[in-house]
Coordinates of C-alpha atoms in Angstrom, one line a residue:
M1 CA -64.0 10.0 67.1
P2 CA -60.8 11.5 64.9
T3 CA -60.7 10.3 61.8
D4 CA -59.0 12.3 58.9
P5 CA -60.3 11.0 55.6
D6 CA -57.6 13.5 54.0
A7 CA -54.4 12.3 56.2
P8 CA -51.8 9.9 53.7
V9 CA -51.7 6.0 55.0
I10 CA -48.5 3.7 55.9
V11 CA -49.4 0.9 54.0
A12 CA -46.5 -1.9 54.8
A13 CA -43.3 -0.8 57.8
R14 CA -40.0 -3.0 58.0
R15 CA -36.9 -3.0 59.4
T16 CA -33.7 -4.9 59.9
P17 CA -32.6 -6.6 62.8
I18 CA -31.2 -4.5 65.7
G19 CA -27.0 -5.1 65.6
T20 CA -24.7 -4.5 68.1
A21 CA -22.2 -2.1 66.9
G22 CA -19.3 -3.8 66.2
R23 CA -20.9 -7.2 65.7
S24 CA -23.3 -8.9 63.8
L25 CA -24.3 -6.4 61.4
A26 CA -20.4 -4.3 61.8
G27 CA -19.7 -5.3 57.5
Y28 CA -22.8 -3.6 56.9
T29 CA -22.5 0.7 55.5
A30 CA -25.5 3.1 56.3
A31 CA -26.2 2.7 52.6
D32 CA -26.1 -1.5 52.6
L33 CA -28.7 -1.4 55.8
A34 CA -31.0 1.3 54.4
A35 CA -31.4 -0.7 50.9
A36 CA -31.6 -4.1 52.4
V37 CA -35.5 -2.9 53.7
L38 CA -35.8 -0.2 50.6
A39 CA -35.3 -3.2 48.1
D40 CA -37.1 -5.4 50.1
L41 CA -40.5 -3.2 50.7
T42 CA -40.3 -2.4 46.7
A43 CA -40.2 -5.6 46.0
G44 CA -43.3 -6.1 47.8
A45 CA -44.5 -3.2 46.9
R46 CA -48.8 -3.0 45.0
P47 CA -48.5 -1.4 41.4
G48 CA -49.8 1.7 40.0
S49 CA -49.2 4.6 42.8
P50 CA -46.0 6.3 41.4
T51 CA -43.0 6.5 44.2
C52 CA -42.7 10.0 44.7
E53 CA -39.4 10.5 46.9
V54 CA -37.5 8.4 49.8
V55 CA -36.3 10.7 53.0
L56 CA -34.4 8.9 55.1
G57 CA -32.7 10.2 58.9
N58 CA -29.3 9.7 59.7
C59 CA -27.1 11.3 62.0
M60 CA -23.5 9.6 61.6
G61 CA -22.9 8.5 58.2
P62 CA -20.4 9.3 55.8
G63 CA -22.6 12.0 54.1
G64 CA -23.2 12.3 50.0
D65 CA -27.1 12.1 50.7
V66 CA -27.4 8.5 52.1
A67 CA -31.1 8.5 51.3
R68 CA -29.5 9.1 47.6
V69 CA -27.1 6.2 47.7
A70 CA -29.6 3.7 49.9
A71 CA -32.2 3.9 46.6
L72 CA -29.7 3.8 44.2
Q73 CA -28.3 0.6 45.7
A74 CA -31.8 -0.9 46.4
G75 CA -32.5 -0.5 42.4
L76 CA -34.3 2.1 42.6
P77 CA -35.4 4.4 39.1
V78 CA -32.3 7.1 39.7
T79 CA -35.1 9.8 38.4
L80 CA -36.4 9.1 41.7
P81 CA -35.5 12.2 44.2
A82 CA -34.5 11.0 47.7
L83 CA -33.4 13.8 50.8
T84 CA -31.2 13.0 53.9
V85 CA -32.6 14.0 57.2
D86 CA -30.3 14.9 60.4
R87 CA -33.1 15.9 63.8
Q88 CA -30.1 13.9 65.7
C89 CA -31.8 10.8 67.3
A90 CA -35.3 11.8 66.1
S91 CA -34.0 12.0 62.5
G92 CA -35.9 8.5 61.6
L93 CA -39.0 10.4 62.5
A94 CA -38.8 13.5 61.6
A95 CA -37.7 11.9 58.0
V96 CA -42.0 10.0 58.3
V97 CA -42.9 13.1 59.0
L98 CA -41.7 15.1 56.2
G99 CA -42.5 11.9 54.0
A100 CA -46.7 12.5 55.4
A101 CA -46.5 16.3 54.3
V102 CA -45.2 15.4 51.0
L103 CA -48.3 13.2 50.2
R104 CA -50.7 15.5 51.5
G105 CA -49.8 17.7 48.8
E106 CA -49.8 15.1 46.2
E107 CA -50.5 11.3 44.7
G108 CA -48.6 8.6 45.0
T109 CA -46.1 6.8 47.3
V110 CA -43.5 7.9 49.8
L111 CA -40.8 6.0 51.5
A112 CA -39.6 7.0 55.0
G113 CA -37.4 6.2 57.5
G114 CA -33.7 6.5 59.1
V115 CA -30.7 4.4 59.4
E116 CA -27.8 4.2 61.8
S117 CA -24.7 1.7 61.2
A118 CA -22.2 3.3 64.3
S119 CA -20.0 0.3 63.4
T120 CA -19.1 2.2 59.7
A121 CA -19.0 5.5 60.8
P122 CA -16.3 8.1 59.7
W123 CA -14.4 9.4 61.9
R124 CA -14.4 13.1 62.5
S125 CA -11.4 15.8 63.1
W126 CA -11.4 19.3 63.4
A127 CA -9.0 21.0 60.9
P128 CA -5.4 22.5 62.3
Q129 CA -5.4 25.6 64.3
G130 CA -1.4 26.5 63.7
D131 CA 0.8 24.5 63.4
G132 CA -1.7 22.3 66.1
P133 CA -2.8 18.7 64.7
A134 CA -6.3 18.2 63.5
T135 CA -8.0 17.0 66.7
R136 CA -10.9 14.3 66.4
Y137 CA -14.3 14.9 68.1
E138 CA -17.4 11.9 69.0
R139 CA -20.2 14.4 68.0
A140 CA -20.5 17.6 66.7
P141 CA -22.6 20.4 68.6
F142 CA -25.9 20.2 69.7
A143 CA -26.1 23.2 71.2
P144 CA -24.1 26.3 71.2
A145 CA -21.5 26.0 74.3
H146 CA -22.7 29.0 76.3
I147 CA -26.2 27.6 76.7
G148 CA -25.1 23.9 77.3
D149 CA -24.7 21.3 75.5
P150 CA -24.3 18.6 77.9
D151 CA -23.8 14.0 76.4
M152 CA -26.9 12.5 76.6
G153 CA -25.6 10.4 79.4
P154 CA -24.9 13.2 81.9
A155 CA -27.9 15.0 80.6
A156 CA -29.8 11.5 81.6
E157 CA -28.6 11.7 84.8
L158 CA -29.6 14.8 85.6
I159 CA -33.2 14.6 85.1
A160 CA -33.3 11.6 87.2
A161 CA -31.5 13.3 90.0
E162 CA -34.3 16.6 89.4
R163 CA -36.8 14.3 89.6
G164 CA -36.3 11.7 92.6
I165 CA -36.1 8.9 90.4
T166 CA -34.3 6.3 91.9
R167 CA -31.4 3.4 90.7
A168 CA -34.2 0.9 91.9
Q169 CA -37.1 2.6 89.6
Q170 CA -34.6 2.4 86.2
D171 CA -33.2 -0.9 87.0
E172 CA -36.8 -2.5 87.7
Y173 CA -37.6 0.1 84.1
A174 CA -34.7 -1.9 82.2
A175 CA -35.4 -5.1 82.8
R176 CA -39.3 -4.9 82.5
S177 CA -38.3 -3.7 79.0
H178 CA -35.9 -6.5 78.2
A179 CA -38.1 -9.5 79.8
R180 CA -41.3 -8.1 77.0
A181 CA -38.6 -7.9 74.3
M182 CA -37.7 -11.4 75.2
A183 CA -41.3 -12.7 75.2
T184 CA -41.9 -11.0 72.4
Q185 CA -39.0 -11.8 70.1
R186 CA -40.4 -15.9 71.7
A187 CA -43.6 -15.7 70.4
G188 CA -42.4 -14.7 66.8
G189 CA -43.7 -11.2 67.3
F190 CA -40.8 -9.4 65.3
V191 CA -40.4 -11.8 62.5
G192 CA -43.0 -9.8 60.2
E193 CA -41.4 -6.5 60.6
I194 CA -37.7 -7.8 59.8
V195 CA -35.6 -7.8 57.2
P196 CA -33.1 -10.3 57.4
L197 CA -29.8 -9.2 56.6
G198 CA -26.3 -11.6 56.2
G199 CA -28.1 -14.4 58.3
V200 CA -29.1 -12.0 61.0
D201 CA -32.8 -12.6 61.2
V202 CA -33.4 -11.3 65.5
D203 CA -32.5 -8.2 67.1
E204 CA -29.1 -8.8 68.8
R205 CA -29.3 -7.0 71.9
P206 CA -32.4 -8.1 74.5
R207 CA -31.4 -10.5 77.1
D208 CA -33.4 -13.6 78.6
G209 CA -33.1 -13.1 82.5
L210 CA -32.0 -10.0 83.0
S211 CA -33.1 -9.1 86.7
V212 CA -32.7 -6.3 88.3
A213 CA -30.4 -7.8 90.8
R214 CA -28.1 -8.4 87.8
L215 CA -28.6 -5.0 86.8
A216 CA -28.2 -3.3 90.7
R217 CA -24.3 -4.9 90.1
L218 CA -23.7 -2.6 87.2
R219 CA -21.3 0.3 88.4
P220 CA -22.6 3.9 87.7
A221 CA -21.8 5.3 83.8
F222 CA -21.3 8.7 84.1
D223 CA -22.0 10.1 87.6
P224 CA -19.7 7.8 90.5
E225 CA -22.5 9.1 92.4
G226 CA -25.4 8.9 90.0
A227 CA -27.6 5.9 88.7
V228 CA -27.3 5.8 85.1
T229 CA -25.9 2.8 84.4
A230 CA -24.3 0.7 81.0
G231 CA -28.0 -1.8 81.9
N232 CA -30.6 1.2 81.9
S233 CA -29.0 2.9 79.3
C234 CA -29.9 2.2 75.4
G235 CA -26.8 0.8 73.7
I236 CA -24.7 1.9 70.6
N237 CA -26.5 0.1 68.0
D238 CA -26.5 -0.5 63.9
G239 CA -29.9 -1.0 62.2
A240 CA -32.4 0.9 59.7
A241 CA -36.4 0.8 59.3
V242 CA -38.7 2.2 56.8
V243 CA -42.5 2.5 56.2
T244 CA -44.8 2.8 52.9
M245 CA -46.7 5.7 53.1
V246 CA -49.4 6.0 50.4
D247 CA -51.9 9.1 49.9
A248 CA -55.2 9.0 50.9
A249 CA -57.1 8.4 48.1
T250 CA -54.8 6.0 46.8
H251 CA -55.4 4.0 50.0
H252 CA -58.9 4.4 49.8
R253 CA -58.7 3.0 46.6
R254 CA -56.6 0.4 46.9
G255 CA -57.5 -0.9 50.9
G256 CA -55.7 -3.1 53.3
R257 CA -55.2 -2.3 56.5
G258 CA -53.0 0.4 57.1
L259 CA -51.9 3.7 59.8
R260 CA -53.8 6.4 58.9
V261 CA -51.0 9.3 59.6
L262 CA -53.8 11.6 62.1
A263 CA -51.2 14.0 63.2
T264 CA -47.1 15.3 63.6
A265 CA -45.4 17.7 65.9
T266 CA -42.3 19.1 66.6
A267 CA -40.8 20.8 69.6
G268 CA -37.7 22.1 71.4
V269 CA -36.9 21.9 75.4
D270 CA -33.9 22.9 77.6
P271 CA -30.9 21.3 75.4
N272 CA -29.5 20.5 78.9
R273 CA -32.4 18.4 79.3
P274 CA -33.1 16.9 76.1
G275 CA -34.4 13.8 77.2
L276 CA -37.6 16.0 78.2
G277 CA -38.5 16.8 74.1
I278 CA -41.3 13.8 74.1
V279 CA -43.2 15.5 76.5
P280 CA -44.3 18.3 75.0
A281 CA -44.1 16.7 71.3
A282 CA -46.6 14.5 72.5
T283 CA -48.4 16.8 74.2
L284 CA -49.1 18.8 71.1
A285 CA -49.3 16.0 68.5
L286 CA -52.7 14.4 71.0
D287 CA -53.7 18.0 70.7
R288 CA -53.5 18.2 66.9
A289 CA -55.4 14.9 67.0
R290 CA -58.0 15.5 69.3
L291 CA -57.0 12.6 71.7
R292 CA -56.3 12.1 75.5
L293 CA -53.7 10.1 76.0
D294 CA -55.4 7.4 77.5
E295 CA -57.8 6.7 74.5
V296 CA -54.0 5.5 72.9
D297 CA -53.9 2.1 72.4
V298 CA -49.9 1.6 72.0
V299 CA -47.4 3.8 73.3
E300 CA -44.4 3.3 71.8
F301 CA -41.5 6.0 73.5
N302 CA -37.5 5.9 72.5
E303 CA -36.1 4.6 75.4
A304 CA -33.2 6.1 75.5
F305 CA -32.4 6.1 79.4
A306 CA -34.6 4.5 81.2
G307 CA -34.7 7.2 84.3
Q308 CA -35.7 9.7 81.6
V309 CA -38.4 7.6 80.1
L310 CA -39.7 8.2 83.8
A311 CA -39.6 11.6 84.0
C312 CA -41.2 11.9 80.8
C313 CA -43.9 9.5 81.8
A314 CA -44.4 11.6 85.1
D315 CA -44.6 14.5 83.4
L316 CA -47.4 13.2 80.6
R317 CA -49.1 11.8 83.9
L318 CA -48.4 8.2 81.9
D319 CA -48.6 4.8 83.9
P320 CA -44.9 3.7 82.3
E321 CA -45.8 -0.2 82.1
R322 CA -47.9 1.4 79.7
V323 CA -44.6 2.0 77.9
C324 CA -43.3 -0.8 74.8
P325 CA -45.4 -2.9 76.1
Q326 CA -43.3 -5.8 74.1
G327 CA -39.9 -4.4 74.6
G328 CA -38.1 -0.5 73.5
A329 CA -34.7 0.6 73.1
L330 CA -33.3 -0.6 76.6
A331 CA -33.7 -3.9 75.1
L332 CA -33.8 -3.6 71.7
G333 CA -31.2 -1.0 71.0
H334 CA -31.2 2.7 69.7
P335 CA -29.5 3.1 66.2
W336 CA -29.8 6.7 66.5
G337 CA -31.2 7.7 63.3
A338 CA -32.9 5.0 62.5
S339 CA -35.0 4.7 66.0
G340 CA -37.6 7.1 65.4
A341 CA -39.0 5.0 62.5
V342 CA -38.2 1.4 64.4
L343 CA -41.3 3.4 67.0
V344 CA -43.4 3.6 63.8
V345 CA -42.8 0.0 62.7
R346 CA -43.4 -1.3 65.9
L347 CA -46.7 0.6 65.7
F348 CA -47.4 -1.0 62.8
S349 CA -47.1 -4.5 63.9
Q350 CA -48.8 -4.2 67.0
L351 CA -51.6 -2.4 65.7
A352 CA -52.6 -2.8 61.3
R353 CA -50.8 -6.2 61.6
G354 CA -51.3 -7.6 65.4
R355 CA -55.3 -5.6 65.9
R356 CA -54.3 -4.5 68.8
G357 CA -56.2 -1.5 69.3
R358 CA -56.7 1.8 67.1
Y359 CA -54.6 4.4 68.4
G360 CA -51.0 4.3 68.6
L361 CA -48.4 6.9 69.7
A362 CA -44.5 7.2 68.9
A363 CA -42.5 9.9 70.3
I364 CA -39.3 10.5 70.4
A365 CA -36.3 13.0 71.8
A366 CA -33.1 14.2 70.3
G367 CA -29.8 16.1 71.4
G368 CA -29.9 19.8 71.7
G369 CA -33.1 19.9 73.1
Q370 CA -36.1 18.7 70.8
G371 CA -39.1 16.4 69.9
V372 CA -40.9 14.8 67.4
A373 CA -44.2 12.5 67.6
M374 CA -46.8 10.9 65.6
V375 CA -50.4 9.9 66.2
V376 CA -51.4 7.1 64.2
E377 CA -55.3 5.5 63.5
A378 CA -55.4 1.8 62.5
C379 CA -57.5 1.1 59.3
G380 CA -59.1 -0.7 56.6

């Protein structure tokens, strides 16, 4: 079976609770959120392996290298470099991929993940043109306009319509995500991965008893005749997630449970259908790991939109019931720059801590038509 003895190993994984924008975590900047998780991971770190890099994904923060600010705020040494990565919604997983690449070439520890504070994201404006006023914008372009640069919601509506994915199917998937997340929350399944912050120690978004019938009452969000609603879409959220990775030799010397990074992949798709980026990225990562999808024990896809996930499952010939077995972003929330790292934290909780199998797959799509995926193996 596939095992790479030289692969880096994730030995710890933590995240903040995920808050709804403007609510429980609204008083924390992106640096505040990331610093809390970095401080927690380094406080519990085992001695003997020098930390050589901090890599964090972020989409909408103030700039200025949020990873560096967070690392210093967490009390990490001024000699420790830090890098902020922007691959839009895939930024957090891209940061973990980069961290793993660092450890292919040197011995040590890397802290990698992502962070987003939608609540404190700065307003952005284009400079005035001539005598006109400055123009505020919600996001930068994902792709050139002549190729197509849709917002994620209308793009998800397009995918669902093209694939014939019904409103009922989308609502059913969303209701299942909330039910699974609530069951996991009640059973204490998230406790081991959450760093409490300001008295907040649970995810804010999951709703108990969110049935298909309740979801069916919601109006379409992007197209009056469409099927994508606020109920079968992710929220706008705040949160951070970070993992600790060590090189293979360090893990062999120390021992202990972890996730070996078997393979990673990044792929591009049509920017008009960005949510499908999961498909080629997951396929390539599995090929590189020499695994079939039916050999994977835990599948974590970022649930930006129910219809988008269902379309990806159809393309991959994957039963949607297998995706996010403890609930995904439809229930937990989607803190953009952190979400890819949240997937890895979830794999760690289920495979390394919970011993729910051997192999895991995390995959996420991004605006502009990209996807990032990672295959891991429980070890130790």
